[in-house]
């Protein structure tokens, strides 16, 4: 591949990104070979005229569960029974792979060129990652977590997470997961909204500090970062004290927690999308109980409070959708940027930075991806209008470019009913 994008308006993805008007982007193989605005000779390159369209880095979604589409259900299903059913024979396991592959491709076609999976079925995530890397299938770059680690009666135990009873079992579980060469280890340290039995306690501590530490120590010894599902202040403290690298979701932090973030050089991954329907939808729409809505508000407020305090204290903040939760689809990463802008109060430029270069820094890939710069991999998206003025333009893309390959006018199947309900909160 040798081509040049001309008449491009560039938002490079840096923290204080300004618009570069009428530039050219030279792509050779899968890299950005140069960015310039002079009249040099372009012989030997396919010329693609963007006619003033806007180019920015491909989005990076740091919190994805591939096995679910996000389609809301009329009633809750038992995830343990469902996963047991879907993994009982080779044919059904292959069907799980095919569904997850298609949903990963939906992420790509919606402008997400890199995803991080944080709880999946068996080793499906690494299989899809490997096939994408080997160019057998098209898809986003995947940082795969495969199955997470939980405890009996813990969050997603025995469905998307193994349940361990002791630190010895925890160490063996980390080693078992590592056999498939994932990119991270995921822990389920607290409960979630749907696990809660009492108002105000959506993130009850489930995993003991000893097990958290054992998992982190073993994972780090094997070279893996550790991400953790945490939805309470106590859970955040326990996670950081015992070695977790990224706090997923979060909760209202204390001064001690902010200090722990700094000492651990840990990051906060904001996930506003899954809490919003629980907290802000009318219960006649969300079909949740009064208890679930109350606890949804606790989580929603906690995620926002954690993000705001982290930003005030120069703690790295990244974005993810928690796709797979009700009303959180694989094509709506653009909404997370809008929510971050609206509810946390950051600028549109900073929201873009958080979903691109900041996310790349958090996972250690900022030398390769996350910004439109010379020498980096050509992961970009193209839109008709300026996202610095209106982030909702990211909803409809002119093109997605991943590893230099251009996908023009990408299309995804959208759930119209879900779109209508969510659009009220943009």
C-alpha positions as a printed NumPy array, in Angstrom:
array([[  0.   ,   0.   ,   0.   ],
       [  1.339,   3.367,  -1.097],
       [ -1.117,   6.206,  -1.123],
       [ -1.464,   9.817,  -0.073],
       [ -4.489,  11.46 ,   1.488],
       [ -4.723,  15.052,   0.249],
       [ -6.856,  18.009,   1.369],
       [ -7.091,  16.527,   4.853],
       [ -7.869,  18.491,   8.005],
       [ -5.977,  16.731,  10.792],
       [ -6.684,  16.382,  14.513],
       [ -3.546,  14.568,  15.638],
       [ -4.84 ,  13.222,  18.985],
       [ -2.38 ,  14.985,  21.265],
       [ -3.661,  16.496,  24.511],
       [ -3.866,  20.047,  23.165],
       [ -4.527,  19.115,  19.559],
       [ -5.299,  21.942,  17.158],
       [ -6.611,  21.616,  13.649],
       [ -4.067,  21.286,  10.826],
       [ -5.87 ,  22.51 ,   7.732],
       [ -5.297,  21.194,   4.208],
       [ -2.481,  18.721,   4.866],
       [ -1.343,  15.579,   3.109],
       [ -0.769,  12.207,   4.789],
       [  1.621,   9.811,   3.076],
       [  1.02 ,   6.113,   3.863],
       [  3.464,   3.368,   2.938],
       [  2.633,  -0.221,   3.849],
       [  0.929,   0.214,   7.225],
       [  2.776,   3.316,   8.483],
       [  2.349,   7.077,   8.228],
       [  5.45 ,   7.91 ,   6.204],
       [  5.013,  11.688,   6.362],
       [  2.608,  14.549,   7.015],
       [  3.14 ,  17.772,   5.054],
       [  1.474,  20.667,   3.268],
       [  3.939,  21.436,   0.488],
       [  3.721,  20.598,  -3.222],
       [  6.227,  17.758,  -3.419],
       [  6.144,  15.133,  -6.154],
       [  3.569,  12.395,  -5.46 ],
       [  4.53 ,  10.116,  -8.339],
       [  4.156,   6.45 ,  -7.452],
       [  1.412,   7.068,  -4.899],
       [ -2.314,   6.613,  -5.28 ],
       [ -3.838,  10.027,  -4.581],
       [ -7.015,  10.059,  -2.479],
       [ -8.678,  13.463,  -2.254],
       [-10.532,  13.912,   1.043],
       [-11.912,  17.296,  -0.058],
       [-11.585,  18.927,   3.348],
       [-12.747,  15.998,   5.457],
       [-11.371,  15.514,   8.971],
       [ -8.81 ,  12.889,   9.927],
       [ -8.107,  11.79 ,  13.5  ],
       [ -6.635,   8.719,  15.195],
       [ -8.662,   5.525,  15.343],
       [-10.512,   5.199,  18.628],
       [ -9.237,   2.846,  21.329],
       [-11.808,   1.108,  23.538],
       [-10.178,  -0.16 ,  26.73 ],
       [-13.143,  -2.047,  28.202],
       [-14.938,  -4.554,  25.978],
       [-16.731,  -7.858,  26.55 ],
       [-17.09 ,  -9.508,  23.148],
       [-19.701, -12.195,  23.926],
       [-22.666,  -9.795,  24.212],
       [-24.136,  -7.264,  21.771],
       [-25.569,  -4.905,  24.389],
       [-29.142,  -5.622,  23.316],
       [-31.375,  -5.102,  26.371],
       [-33.349,  -8.122,  27.551],
       [-36.886,  -8.182,  28.876],
       [-35.692, -10.249,  31.807],
       [-32.305, -11.195,  33.173],
       [-30.74 , -14.469,  32.13 ],
       [-28.465, -16.667,  34.195],
       [-24.974, -16.076,  32.707],
       [-23.547, -19.201,  34.335],
       [-26.131, -21.49 ,  32.754],
       [-25.848, -19.679,  29.419],
       [-22.051, -19.97 ,  29.196],
       [-22.194, -23.607,  30.317],
       [-24.687, -24.3  ,  27.519],
       [-22.677, -22.427,  24.867],
       [-19.403, -24.199,  25.667],
       [-20.61 , -27.775,  26.04 ],
       [-19.48 , -28.935,  22.585],
       [-17.205, -27.92 ,  19.705],
       [-20.029, -26.71 ,  17.454],
       [-21.431, -24.326,  20.053],
       [-17.957, -23.08 ,  20.967],
       [-17.379, -22.323,  17.277],
       [-20.646, -20.377,  17.188],
       [-19.455, -18.314,  20.173],
       [-16.24 , -17.605,  18.258],
       [-18.203, -16.492,  15.176],
       [-20.464, -14.169,  17.183],
       [-17.501, -12.604,  18.993],
       [-15.589, -12.207,  15.722],
       [-18.501, -10.361,  14.145],
       [-18.879,  -8.068,  17.168],
       [-15.144,  -7.31 ,  17.118],
       [-15.527,  -6.321,  13.462],
       [-18.455,  -4.089,  14.444],
       [-16.06 ,  -2.231,  16.743],
       [-13.696,  -1.688,  13.81 ],
       [-16.4  ,  -0.541,  11.397],
       [-17.572,   2.001,  13.989],
       [-14.117,   3.598,  14.171],
       [-12.496,   1.618,  16.984],
       [ -9.194,   0.362,  15.637],
       [ -7.986,  -1.116,  18.956],
       [ -9.931,  -2.862,  21.707],
       [ -8.966,  -4.343,  25.054],
       [-11.125,  -7.29 ,  26.117],
       [-11.606,  -7.698,  29.857],
       [-13.609, -10.861,  30.376],
       [-14.651, -13.316,  27.713],
       [-15.562, -16.94 ,  27.112],
       [-12.673, -19.393,  27.45 ],
       [ -9.849, -18.489,  25.012],
       [-12.048, -17.007,  22.281],
       [-10.555, -13.504,  22.568],
       [ -6.977, -14.638,  21.966],
       [ -8.076, -16.853,  19.069],
       [ -9.72 , -13.888,  17.346],
       [ -6.689, -11.703,  18.121],
       [ -4.317, -14.272,  16.648],
       [ -6.37 , -14.681,  13.478],
       [ -6.494, -10.904,  12.989],
       [ -2.736, -10.631,  13.553],
       [ -2.161, -13.465,  11.063],
       [ -4.383, -11.606,   8.553],
       [ -6.808, -14.522,   8.338],
       [ -9.715, -12.232,   9.24 ],
       [-10.372,  -8.48 ,   9.394],
       [-10.769,  -6.872,  12.789],
       [ -9.428,  -4.322,  15.235],
       [ -6.144,  -4.677,  17.065],
       [ -7.026,  -6.724,  20.164],
       [ -5.438,  -6.666,  23.592],
       [ -7.022,  -9.852,  24.887],
       [ -7.849, -10.749,  28.456],
       [ -9.81 , -14.001,  27.914],
       [-11.437, -15.251,  31.12 ],
       [-11.162, -13.047,  34.203],
       [-10.622, -14.175,  37.805],
       [-13.356, -13.91 ,  40.421],
       [-14.347, -15.714,  43.628],
       [-17.386, -17.862,  44.484],
       [-20.458, -15.579,  44.433],
       [-18.266, -12.868,  42.874],
       [-18.926, -10.767,  39.791],
       [-19.298, -12.948,  36.663],
       [-18.02 , -16.003,  38.569],
       [-18.172, -19.19 ,  36.466],
       [-19.344, -17.348,  33.347],
       [-16.768, -14.823,  32.123],
       [-14.49 , -15.452,  35.102],
       [-12.995, -18.406,  36.934],
       [-13.827, -18.617,  40.641],
       [-10.908, -19.174,  43.035],
       [-11.053, -19.919,  46.768],
       [ -7.516, -19.165,  47.915],
       [ -4.338, -17.372,  46.941],
       [ -2.847, -20.715,  45.875],
       [ -5.752, -21.306,  43.501],
       [ -5.42 , -17.704,  42.318],
       [ -1.777, -18.2  ,  41.354],
       [ -2.614, -21.379,  39.456],
       [ -5.478, -19.594,  37.711],
       [ -3.204, -16.787,  36.521],
       [ -0.801, -19.409,  35.158],
       [ -3.668, -21.238,  33.445],
       [ -4.878, -18.058,  31.725],
       [ -1.29 , -17.21 ,  30.747],
       [ -0.979, -20.442,  28.748],
       [ -2.978, -18.822,  25.926],
       [ -0.673, -15.77 ,  25.96 ],
       [ -3.224, -13.029,  26.698],
       [ -2.253,  -9.355,  26.918],
       [ -3.485,  -8.751,  30.465],
       [ -5.068, -10.37 ,  33.515],
       [ -8.499,  -9.186,  34.683],
       [ -9.797,  -9.426,  38.268],
       [-13.376,  -9.067,  39.509],
       [-12.695,  -7.578,  42.946],
       [-16.136,  -6.228,  43.855],
       [-19.699,  -6.966,  42.952],
       [-21.674,  -4.89 ,  40.451],
       [-25.073,  -3.251,  40.202],
       [-26.888,  -6.485,  39.414],
       [-25.058,  -8.368,  42.198],
       [-26.115,  -5.943,  44.935],
       [-28.661,  -7.015,  47.53 ],
       [-28.811,  -3.751,  49.514],
       [-29.295,  -0.091,  48.532],
       [-26.02 ,   1.795,  48.387],
       [-23.832,  -1.3  ,  48.111],
       [-23.32 ,  -2.011,  44.397],
       [-19.618,  -2.696,  44.824],
       [-19.349,  -4.972,  47.828],
       [-15.809,  -6.279,  48.272],
       [-15.812,  -9.918,  47.172],
       [-12.152, -10.759,  46.608],
       [ -9.853, -10.768,  49.643],
       [ -6.718,  -8.575,  49.653],
       [ -4.6  , -11.754,  49.857],
       [ -6.056, -13.123,  46.626],
       [ -5.753,  -9.741,  44.877],
       [ -2.074,  -9.551,  45.844],
       [ -1.376, -13.146,  44.815],
       [ -2.929, -12.54 ,  41.383],
       [ -1.069,  -9.263,  40.871],
       [  2.287, -10.621,  42.003],
       [  2.027, -13.649,  39.712],
       [  0.728, -11.653,  36.761],
       [  3.479,  -9.068,  37.11 ],
       [  6.116, -11.785,  37.37 ],
       [  4.861, -13.102,  34.023],
       [  4.909,  -9.622,  32.457],
       [  1.177,  -8.881,  32.493],
       [ -0.667,  -5.751,  33.583],
       [ -3.679,  -6.295,  35.851],
       [ -7.062,  -4.652,  35.317],
       [ -9.781,  -4.84 ,  37.955],
       [-13.558,  -4.444,  38.042],
       [-14.146,  -2.197,  41.072],
       [-17.309,  -0.29 ,  41.999],
       [-16.75 ,   0.845,  45.595],
       [-14.315,   3.045,  47.454],
       [-13.182,   0.11 ,  49.59 ],
       [-12.652,  -1.961,  46.47 ],
       [-10.523,   0.727,  44.818],
       [ -8.346,   0.952,  47.935],
       [ -7.864,  -2.825,  48.157],
       [ -7.091,  -3.036,  44.43 ],
       [ -4.444,  -0.316,  44.507],
       [ -2.862,  -1.452,  47.782],
       [ -2.3  ,  -4.908,  46.302],
       [ -0.919,  -4.121,  42.881],
       [ -3.711,  -3.494,  40.343],
       [ -2.618,  -1.356,  37.372],
       [ -5.949,  -0.116,  36.011],
       [ -9.129,   0.562,  37.951],
       [-12.098,  -0.221,  35.72 ],
       [-15.258,   1.797,  36.525],
       [-14.119,   3.242,  39.867],
       [-15.82 ,   4.915,  42.831],
       [-15.621,   8.138,  44.825],
       [-11.961,   8.345,  45.889],
       [-10.464,   9.416,  49.199],
       [ -7.216,  11.354,  49.667],
       [ -5.57 ,   8.025,  50.494],
       [ -6.799,   6.508,  47.227],
       [ -5.486,   9.407,  45.163],
       [ -2.097,   8.917,  46.8  ],
       [ -2.242,   5.184,  46.066],
       [ -3.004,   5.91 ,  42.398],
       [  0.131,   8.062,  42.257],
       [  2.35 ,   5.61 ,  44.133],
       [  1.231,   2.68 ,  41.977],
       [  1.339,   4.77 ,  38.779],
       [ -2.094,   3.29 ,  38.166],
       [ -4.767,   4.54 ,  35.774],
       [ -8.517,   4.984,  35.91 ],
       [-10.595,   3.607,  33.036],
       [-13.841,   5.552,  32.871],
       [-16.946,   3.607,  31.814],
       [-19.955,   5.931,  31.864],
       [-21.957,   4.029,  29.24 ],
       [-23.086,   1.028,  31.372],
       [-24.118,   3.073,  34.407],
       [-26.124,   5.676,  32.511],
       [-29.168,   3.526,  31.593],
       [-29.448,   2.214,  35.161],
       [-29.159,   5.687,  36.658],
       [-30.937,   7.982,  34.196],
       [-33.506,   5.933,  32.263],
       [-37.049,   5.84 ,  33.524],
       [-37.57 ,   2.422,  35.096],
       [-40.436,   1.733,  32.71 ],
       [-37.812,   1.858,  29.948],
       [-34.824,   0.21 ,  31.628],
       [-36.971,  -2.459,  33.344],
       [-34.754,  -2.379,  36.405],
       [-35.905,  -2.489,  40.013],
       [-35.87 ,   0.477,  42.359],
       [-32.874,  -1.137,  44.106],
       [-30.992,  -1.493,  40.814],
       [-31.717,   2.079,  39.786],
       [-30.61 ,   3.405,  43.174],
       [-27.36 ,   1.458,  42.971],
       [-26.963,   2.483,  39.339],
       [-26.939,   6.096,  40.497],
       [-24.304,   5.252,  43.123],
       [-22.062,   3.724,  40.456],
       [-22.744,   6.535,  37.951],
       [-21.82 ,   9.213,  40.509],
       [-18.789,   7.216,  41.674],
       [-17.382,   6.78 ,  38.161],
       [-17.708,  10.51 ,  37.487],
       [-16.218,  11.476,  40.872],
       [-13.242,   9.158,  40.354],
       [-12.602,  10.572,  36.878],
       [-12.798,  14.192,  38.023],
       [-10.458,  13.672,  40.986],
       [ -8.024,  11.662,  38.885],
       [ -7.833,  14.427,  36.288],
       [ -7.325,  17.073,  38.996],
       [ -4.38 ,  15.068,  40.3  ],
       [ -2.768,  14.284,  36.929],
       [ -3.621,  10.591,  37.192],
       [ -3.951,   8.94 ,  33.741],
       [ -7.581,   8.547,  32.701],
       [ -8.683,   6.369,  29.807],
       [-12.03 ,   5.486,  28.267],
       [-13.911,   2.255,  27.69 ],
       [-17.538,   1.377,  27.116],
       [-18.062,  -1.887,  29.03 ],
       [-19.721,  -3.048,  25.856],
       [-22.01 ,  -6.   ,  26.36 ],
       [-23.921,  -4.435,  29.24 ],
       [-27.563,  -3.523,  28.473],
       [-27.814,  -0.598,  26.032],
       [-24.026,  -0.56 ,  25.467],
       [-23.371,  -1.645,  21.896],
       [-20.19 ,  -2.413,  19.996],
       [-20.723,   0.561,  17.664],
       [-21.147,   3.276,  20.299],
       [-17.662,   4.194,  21.529],
       [-18.423,   7.673,  20.175],
       [-21.08 ,   8.005,  22.901],
       [-18.5  ,   7.436,  25.628],
       [-16.553,  10.442,  24.347],
       [-19.745,  12.502,  24.408],
       [-20.596,  11.385,  27.948],
       [-17.048,  12.17 ,  29.098],
       [-17.355,  15.644,  27.573],
       [-20.835,  16.251,  28.992],
       [-20.726,  14.696,  32.461],
       [-17.043,  15.05 ,  33.411],
       [-16.747,  18.462,  31.786],
       [-13.673,  17.987,  29.601],
       [-13.2  ,  19.675,  26.226],
       [-13.947,  17.855,  22.987],
       [-10.216,  17.869,  22.245],
       [ -9.422,  16.239,  25.584],
       [-12.147,  13.639,  25.077],
       [-10.555,  12.701,  21.753],
       [ -7.111,  12.591,  23.377],
       [ -8.448,  10.351,  26.158],
       [ -9.938,   7.872,  23.671],
       [ -6.816,   7.783,  21.527],
       [ -3.327,   8.748,  22.691],
       [ -4.075,   8.622,  26.435],
       [ -5.556,   5.137,  26.047],
       [ -2.507,   4.105,  24.02 ],
       [ -0.185,   5.401,  26.756],
       [ -2.06 ,   3.477,  29.453],
       [ -1.519,   0.157,  27.644],
       [  2.019,   0.978,  26.538],
       [  1.349,   1.344,  22.818],
       [  1.76 ,   5.107,  22.406],
       [  4.943,   4.69 ,  20.336],
       [  2.936,   2.758,  17.749],
       [ -0.657,   4.036,  17.782],
       [ -2.917,   6.692,  19.29 ],
       [ -2.064,   9.745,  17.202],
       [ -1.725,  10.876,  13.601],
       [  2.046,  11.322,  13.486],
       [  4.913,  10.431,  11.19 ],
       [  6.265,   6.942,  11.882],
       [  3.154,   5.602,  13.598],
       [  0.864,   2.851,  12.369],
       [ -1.816,   4.212,  10.044],
       [ -4.838,   3.752,  12.311],
       [ -7.199,   6.631,  11.501],
       [-10.809,   7.58 ,  10.981],
       [-12.236,  10.107,   8.536],
       [-15.4  ,  12.148,   9.124],
       [-17.195,  14.838,   7.15 ],
       [-17.309,  17.503,   9.868],
       [-15.102,  18.795,  12.675],
       [-15.346,  16.65 ,  15.845],
       [-13.646,  19.419,  17.846],
       [-16.858,  21.389,  17.342],
       [-19.292,  18.493,  17.708],
       [-18.318,  15.005,  18.89 ],
       [-21.532,  13.499,  17.545],
       [-20.058,  13.635,  14.021],
       [-18.122,  10.51 ,  15.046],
       [-21.391,   8.622,  14.805],
       [-21.143,   8.433,  11.007],
       [-17.796,   7.767,   9.357],
       [-16.543,   8.406,   5.858],
       [-13.723,   5.879,   6.303],
       [-11.846,   3.734,   8.811],
       [ -8.149,   3.095,   8.24 ],
       [ -6.542,   0.274,  10.2  ],
       [ -2.947,  -0.798,   9.605],
       [ -3.058,   1.329,   6.455],
       [ -6.04 ,  -0.526,   4.985],
       [ -8.917,   1.768,   4.037],
       [-12.517,   0.722,   4.7  ],
       [-14.711,   3.276,   2.931],
       [-18.168,   4.159,   4.235],
       [-18.198,   1.38 ,   6.85 ],
       [-21.631,   0.188,   7.881],
       [-22.879,  -1.558,  11.005],
       [-26.295,  -2.873,  11.91 ],
       [-27.781,  -0.657,  14.617],
       [-30.588,  -1.271,  17.087],
       [-32.973,   1.617,  16.367],
       [-34.859,   1.272,  19.633],
       [-31.614,   1.469,  21.621],
       [-30.469,   4.464,  19.553],
       [-33.65 ,   6.415,  20.27 ],
       [-33.458,   5.839,  24.008],
       [-29.796,   6.755,  24.284],
       [-29.981,   9.842,  22.086],
       [-31.855,  11.718,  24.808],
       [-28.66 ,  11.786,  26.892],
       [-26.113,  13.045,  24.356]])
